[in-house]
């Protein structure tokens, strides 16, 4: 299970990186694509802080970063996720995390559920970004999971 999630977070980083490279064609810092990519990174970090049980995390999940900041923060976030998962074993991936959402409501979910949510959340917003890129006549990033696997085989 641990190996499975490490691979998914590697894929997540790969897909984010490919998409971030496309964002350098956009020079309007208020563009919706920049906002969504910033949100992906901030949401990843928020979930990781919840898992780490950081008491006073205060990440603004809708803060807008520059393209360069997105690139740096994405790589940092990915490295932190991999460090966190590497410390776990297959049994601890079933641990329960109690946390408060942005509205202050308390919830409990397993690490496994949270990992899955983070990956799916990122995929959802990357698809939105790709759609918006196409409308701007920028070729969408080819970030389907199978492309990642094929690239790994050819490396």
PDB file of C-alpha atoms in Angstrom:
ATOM      1  CA  UNK A   1       0.000   0.000   0.000  1.00  0.00           C
ATOM      2  CA  UNK A   2       2.813   2.397   0.888  1.00  0.00           C
ATOM      3  CA  UNK A   3       4.523   1.761  -2.457  1.00  0.00           C
ATOM      4  CA  UNK A   4       1.215   2.383  -4.253  1.00  0.00           C
ATOM      5  CA  UNK A   5       0.728   5.807  -2.640  1.00  0.00           C
ATOM      6  CA  UNK A   6       4.362   6.811  -3.124  1.00  0.00           C
ATOM      7  CA  UNK A   7       3.918   6.088  -6.829  1.00  0.00           C
ATOM      8  CA  UNK A   8       0.703   8.128  -6.972  1.00  0.00           C
ATOM      9  CA  UNK A   9       2.407  11.089  -5.323  1.00  0.00           C
ATOM     10  CA  UNK A  10       5.316  10.747  -7.762  1.00  0.00           C
ATOM     11  CA  UNK A  11       2.767  10.835 -10.569  1.00  0.00           C
ATOM     12  CA  UNK A  12       1.072  13.823  -8.943  1.00  0.00           C
ATOM     13  CA  UNK A  13       4.380  15.704  -8.891  1.00  0.00           C
ATOM     14  CA  UNK A  14       5.121  14.709 -12.494  1.00  0.00           C
ATOM     15  CA  UNK A  15       1.687  15.897 -13.676  1.00  0.00           C
ATOM     16  CA  UNK A  16       1.907  19.134 -11.687  1.00  0.00           C
ATOM     17  CA  UNK A  17       5.366  19.844 -13.146  1.00  0.00           C
ATOM     18  CA  UNK A  18       4.190  19.275 -16.718  1.00  0.00           C
ATOM     19  CA  UNK A  19       1.240  21.572 -16.192  1.00  0.00           C
ATOM     20  CA  UNK A  20       3.281  24.245 -14.427  1.00  0.00           C
ATOM     21  CA  UNK A  21       5.564  24.392 -17.471  1.00  0.00           C
ATOM     22  CA  UNK A  22       2.514  25.307 -19.558  1.00  0.00           C
ATOM     23  CA  UNK A  23       1.615  28.129 -17.172  1.00  0.00           C
ATOM     24  CA  UNK A  24       4.772  30.022 -18.087  1.00  0.00           C
ATOM     25  CA  UNK A  25       2.983  30.902 -21.356  1.00  0.00           C
ATOM     26  CA  UNK A  26       0.490  32.909 -19.295  1.00  0.00           C
ATOM     27  CA  UNK A  27       1.664  36.301 -18.124  1.00  0.00           C
ATOM     28  CA  UNK A  28      -1.465  37.480 -16.314  1.00  0.00           C
ATOM     29  CA  UNK A  29      -0.921  36.629 -12.636  1.00  0.00           C
ATOM     30  CA  UNK A  30      -4.661  36.868 -11.992  1.00  0.00           C
ATOM     31  CA  UNK A  31      -5.503  34.264 -14.622  1.00  0.00           C
ATOM     32  CA  UNK A  32      -7.810  31.445 -13.481  1.00  0.00           C
ATOM     33  CA  UNK A  33      -5.225  28.812 -14.450  1.00  0.00           C
ATOM     34  CA  UNK A  34      -2.666  30.358 -12.080  1.00  0.00           C
ATOM     35  CA  UNK A  35      -5.285  30.569  -9.344  1.00  0.00           C
ATOM     36  CA  UNK A  36      -6.216  26.891  -9.739  1.00  0.00           C
ATOM     37  CA  UNK A  37      -2.606  25.681  -9.788  1.00  0.00           C
ATOM     38  CA  UNK A  38      -1.868  27.740  -6.678  1.00  0.00           C
ATOM     39  CA  UNK A  39      -4.920  26.157  -5.059  1.00  0.00           C
ATOM     40  CA  UNK A  40      -3.730  22.636  -5.867  1.00  0.00           C
ATOM     41  CA  UNK A  41      -0.445  23.239  -4.055  1.00  0.00           C
ATOM     42  CA  UNK A  42      -2.034  25.013  -1.085  1.00  0.00           C
ATOM     43  CA  UNK A  43      -4.633  22.260  -0.675  1.00  0.00           C
ATOM     44  CA  UNK A  44      -1.913  19.575  -0.763  1.00  0.00           C
ATOM     45  CA  UNK A  45      -0.034  21.436   1.958  1.00  0.00           C
ATOM     46  CA  UNK A  46      -3.173  21.924   4.046  1.00  0.00           C
ATOM     47  CA  UNK A  47      -3.928  18.199   4.006  1.00  0.00           C
ATOM     48  CA  UNK A  48      -0.351  17.346   4.906  1.00  0.00           C
ATOM     49  CA  UNK A  49      -0.466  19.742   7.850  1.00  0.00           C
ATOM     50  CA  UNK A  50      -3.658  18.048   9.023  1.00  0.00           C
ATOM     51  CA  UNK A  51      -1.984  14.643   8.811  1.00  0.00           C
ATOM     52  CA  UNK A  52       1.020  15.931  10.738  1.00  0.00           C
ATOM     53  CA  UNK A  53      -1.430  17.237  13.349  1.00  0.00           C
ATOM     54  CA  UNK A  54       0.003  20.722  13.195  1.00  0.00           C
ATOM     55  CA  UNK A  55      -2.134  22.643  15.639  1.00  0.00           C
ATOM     56  CA  UNK A  56      -2.175  26.073  14.062  1.00  0.00           C
ATOM     57  CA  UNK A  57      -1.812  25.671  10.339  1.00  0.00           C
ATOM     58  CA  UNK A  58      -3.077  28.691   8.487  1.00  0.00           C
ATOM     59  CA  UNK A  59      -2.593  28.115   4.793  1.00  0.00           C
ATOM     60  CA  UNK A  60      -4.816  30.242   2.571  1.00  0.00           C
ATOM     61  CA  UNK A  61      -5.956  27.642   0.054  1.00  0.00           C
ATOM     62  CA  UNK A  62      -6.873  30.355  -2.466  1.00  0.00           C
ATOM     63  CA  UNK A  63      -3.708  32.453  -2.249  1.00  0.00           C
ATOM     64  CA  UNK A  64      -2.359  33.174  -5.723  1.00  0.00           C
ATOM     65  CA  UNK A  65       1.346  32.619  -6.345  1.00  0.00           C
ATOM     66  CA  UNK A  66       3.591  33.615  -9.215  1.00  0.00           C
ATOM     67  CA  UNK A  67       4.555  30.958 -11.729  1.00  0.00           C
ATOM     68  CA  UNK A  68       8.036  30.671 -10.196  1.00  0.00           C
ATOM     69  CA  UNK A  69       6.575  30.391  -6.671  1.00  0.00           C
ATOM     70  CA  UNK A  70       4.197  27.685  -7.880  1.00  0.00           C
ATOM     71  CA  UNK A  71       7.119  25.764  -9.337  1.00  0.00           C
ATOM     72  CA  UNK A  72       9.155  25.981  -6.125  1.00  0.00           C
ATOM     73  CA  UNK A  73       6.227  25.310  -3.775  1.00  0.00           C
ATOM     74  CA  UNK A  74       5.041  22.348  -5.834  1.00  0.00           C
ATOM     75  CA  UNK A  75       8.422  20.642  -5.643  1.00  0.00           C
ATOM     76  CA  UNK A  76       8.667  21.360  -1.910  1.00  0.00           C
ATOM     77  CA  UNK A  77       5.157  20.019  -1.317  1.00  0.00           C
ATOM     78  CA  UNK A  78       5.898  16.857  -3.258  1.00  0.00           C
ATOM     79  CA  UNK A  79       9.100  16.239  -1.311  1.00  0.00           C
ATOM     80  CA  UNK A  80       7.281  16.746   2.007  1.00  0.00           C
ATOM     81  CA  UNK A  81       4.526  14.303   1.003  1.00  0.00           C
ATOM     82  CA  UNK A  82       7.074  11.661   0.030  1.00  0.00           C
ATOM     83  CA  UNK A  83       8.956  12.130   3.321  1.00  0.00           C
ATOM     84  CA  UNK A  84       5.718  11.750   5.259  1.00  0.00           C
ATOM     85  CA  UNK A  85       4.613   8.619   3.419  1.00  0.00           C
ATOM     86  CA  UNK A  86       8.085   7.063   3.617  1.00  0.00           C
ATOM     87  CA  UNK A  87       7.862   7.175   7.426  1.00  0.00           C
ATOM     88  CA  UNK A  88       4.707   5.043   7.350  1.00  0.00           C
ATOM     89  CA  UNK A  89       4.171   1.337   6.960  1.00  0.00           C
ATOM     90  CA  UNK A  90       1.220  -0.382   5.334  1.00  0.00           C
ATOM     91  CA  UNK A  91      -0.619  -0.656   8.655  1.00  0.00           C
ATOM     92  CA  UNK A  92      -0.174   3.000   9.620  1.00  0.00           C
ATOM     93  CA  UNK A  93      -1.699   4.087   6.309  1.00  0.00           C
ATOM     94  CA  UNK A  94      -4.969   2.950   7.881  1.00  0.00           C
ATOM     95  CA  UNK A  95      -4.492   5.350  10.834  1.00  0.00           C
ATOM     96  CA  UNK A  96      -7.259   7.827  11.464  1.00  0.00           C
ATOM     97  CA  UNK A  97      -6.659  11.554  11.254  1.00  0.00           C
ATOM     98  CA  UNK A  98      -8.955  13.897  13.152  1.00  0.00           C
ATOM     99  CA  UNK A  99      -8.963  17.400  11.732  1.00  0.00           C
ATOM    100  CA  UNK A 100     -11.021  20.544  11.325  1.00  0.00           C
ATOM    101  CA  UNK A 101     -12.058  21.722   7.883  1.00  0.00           C
ATOM    102  CA  UNK A 102     -11.876  25.359   6.806  1.00  0.00           C
ATOM    103  CA  UNK A 103     -15.304  25.975   8.386  1.00  0.00           C
ATOM    104  CA  UNK A 104     -14.112  24.641  11.742  1.00  0.00           C
ATOM    105  CA  UNK A 105     -16.088  21.387  11.611  1.00  0.00           C
ATOM    106  CA  UNK A 106     -14.351  18.286  12.950  1.00  0.00           C
ATOM    107  CA  UNK A 107     -13.976  15.185  10.782  1.00  0.00           C
ATOM    108  CA  UNK A 108     -12.077  11.894  10.855  1.00  0.00           C
ATOM    109  CA  UNK A 109     -10.679  10.030   7.877  1.00  0.00           C
ATOM    110  CA  UNK A 110      -8.009   7.404   7.361  1.00  0.00           C
ATOM    111  CA  UNK A 111      -4.676   8.421   5.922  1.00  0.00           C
ATOM    112  CA  UNK A 112      -5.525   6.254   2.927  1.00  0.00           C
ATOM    113  CA  UNK A 113      -8.737   8.195   2.316  1.00  0.00           C
ATOM    114  CA  UNK A 114      -6.926  11.512   2.622  1.00  0.00           C
ATOM    115  CA  UNK A 115      -4.142  10.411   0.250  1.00  0.00           C
ATOM    116  CA  UNK A 116      -6.755   9.369  -2.291  1.00  0.00           C
ATOM    117  CA  UNK A 117      -8.611  12.643  -1.882  1.00  0.00           C
ATOM    118  CA  UNK A 118      -5.472  14.746  -2.403  1.00  0.00           C
ATOM    119  CA  UNK A 119      -4.597  12.914  -5.619  1.00  0.00           C
ATOM    120  CA  UNK A 120      -8.157  13.121  -6.963  1.00  0.00           C
ATOM    121  CA  UNK A 121      -8.502  16.780  -5.983  1.00  0.00           C
ATOM    122  CA  UNK A 122      -5.331  17.622  -7.892  1.00  0.00           C
ATOM    123  CA  UNK A 123      -6.442  15.630 -10.939  1.00  0.00           C
ATOM    124  CA  UNK A 124      -9.804  17.407 -10.955  1.00  0.00           C
ATOM    125  CA  UNK A 125      -8.250  20.866 -10.964  1.00  0.00           C
ATOM    126  CA  UNK A 126      -5.529  19.922 -13.453  1.00  0.00           C
ATOM    127  CA  UNK A 127      -8.293  18.931 -15.872  1.00  0.00           C
ATOM    128  CA  UNK A 128      -9.899  22.334 -15.359  1.00  0.00           C
ATOM    129  CA  UNK A 129      -6.584  24.036 -16.054  1.00  0.00           C
ATOM    130  CA  UNK A 130      -6.015  22.007 -19.210  1.00  0.00           C
ATOM    131  CA  UNK A 131      -9.476  22.981 -20.466  1.00  0.00           C
ATOM    132  CA  UNK A 132      -8.712  26.654 -19.847  1.00  0.00           C
ATOM    133  CA  UNK A 133      -5.337  26.348 -21.590  1.00  0.00           C
ATOM    134  CA  UNK A 134      -7.038  24.921 -24.673  1.00  0.00           C
ATOM    135  CA  UNK A 135      -9.386  27.931 -24.746  1.00  0.00           C
ATOM    136  CA  UNK A 136      -6.284  30.166 -24.755  1.00  0.00           C
ATOM    137  CA  UNK A 137      -4.852  28.218 -27.723  1.00  0.00           C
ATOM    138  CA  UNK A 138      -2.161  26.702 -25.522  1.00  0.00           C
ATOM    139  CA  UNK A 139      -1.733  22.985 -26.076  1.00  0.00           C
ATOM    140  CA  UNK A 140      -2.933  21.167 -22.954  1.00  0.00           C
ATOM    141  CA  UNK A 141      -0.358  19.190 -20.989  1.00  0.00           C
ATOM    142  CA  UNK A 142      -0.408  15.449 -21.645  1.00  0.00           C
ATOM    143  CA  UNK A 143      -0.681  14.330 -18.049  1.00  0.00           C
ATOM    144  CA  UNK A 144      -2.757  11.175 -18.055  1.00  0.00           C
ATOM    145  CA  UNK A 145      -1.393   8.567 -15.681  1.00  0.00           C
ATOM    146  CA  UNK A 146      -0.547   6.188 -18.516  1.00  0.00           C
ATOM    147  CA  UNK A 147       1.783   8.815 -20.047  1.00  0.00           C
ATOM    148  CA  UNK A 148       3.625   8.935 -16.729  1.00  0.00           C
ATOM    149  CA  UNK A 149       4.012   5.165 -16.677  1.00  0.00           C
ATOM    150  CA  UNK A 150       5.225   5.101 -20.283  1.00  0.00           C
ATOM    151  CA  UNK A 151       7.750   7.824 -19.557  1.00  0.00           C
ATOM    152  CA  UNK A 152       9.053   5.869 -16.552  1.00  0.00           C
ATOM    153  CA  UNK A 153       9.584   2.824 -18.767  1.00  0.00           C
ATOM    154  CA  UNK A 154      11.572   4.864 -21.276  1.00  0.00           C
ATOM    155  CA  UNK A 155      13.786   6.513 -18.647  1.00  0.00           C
TER     156      UNK A 155
END
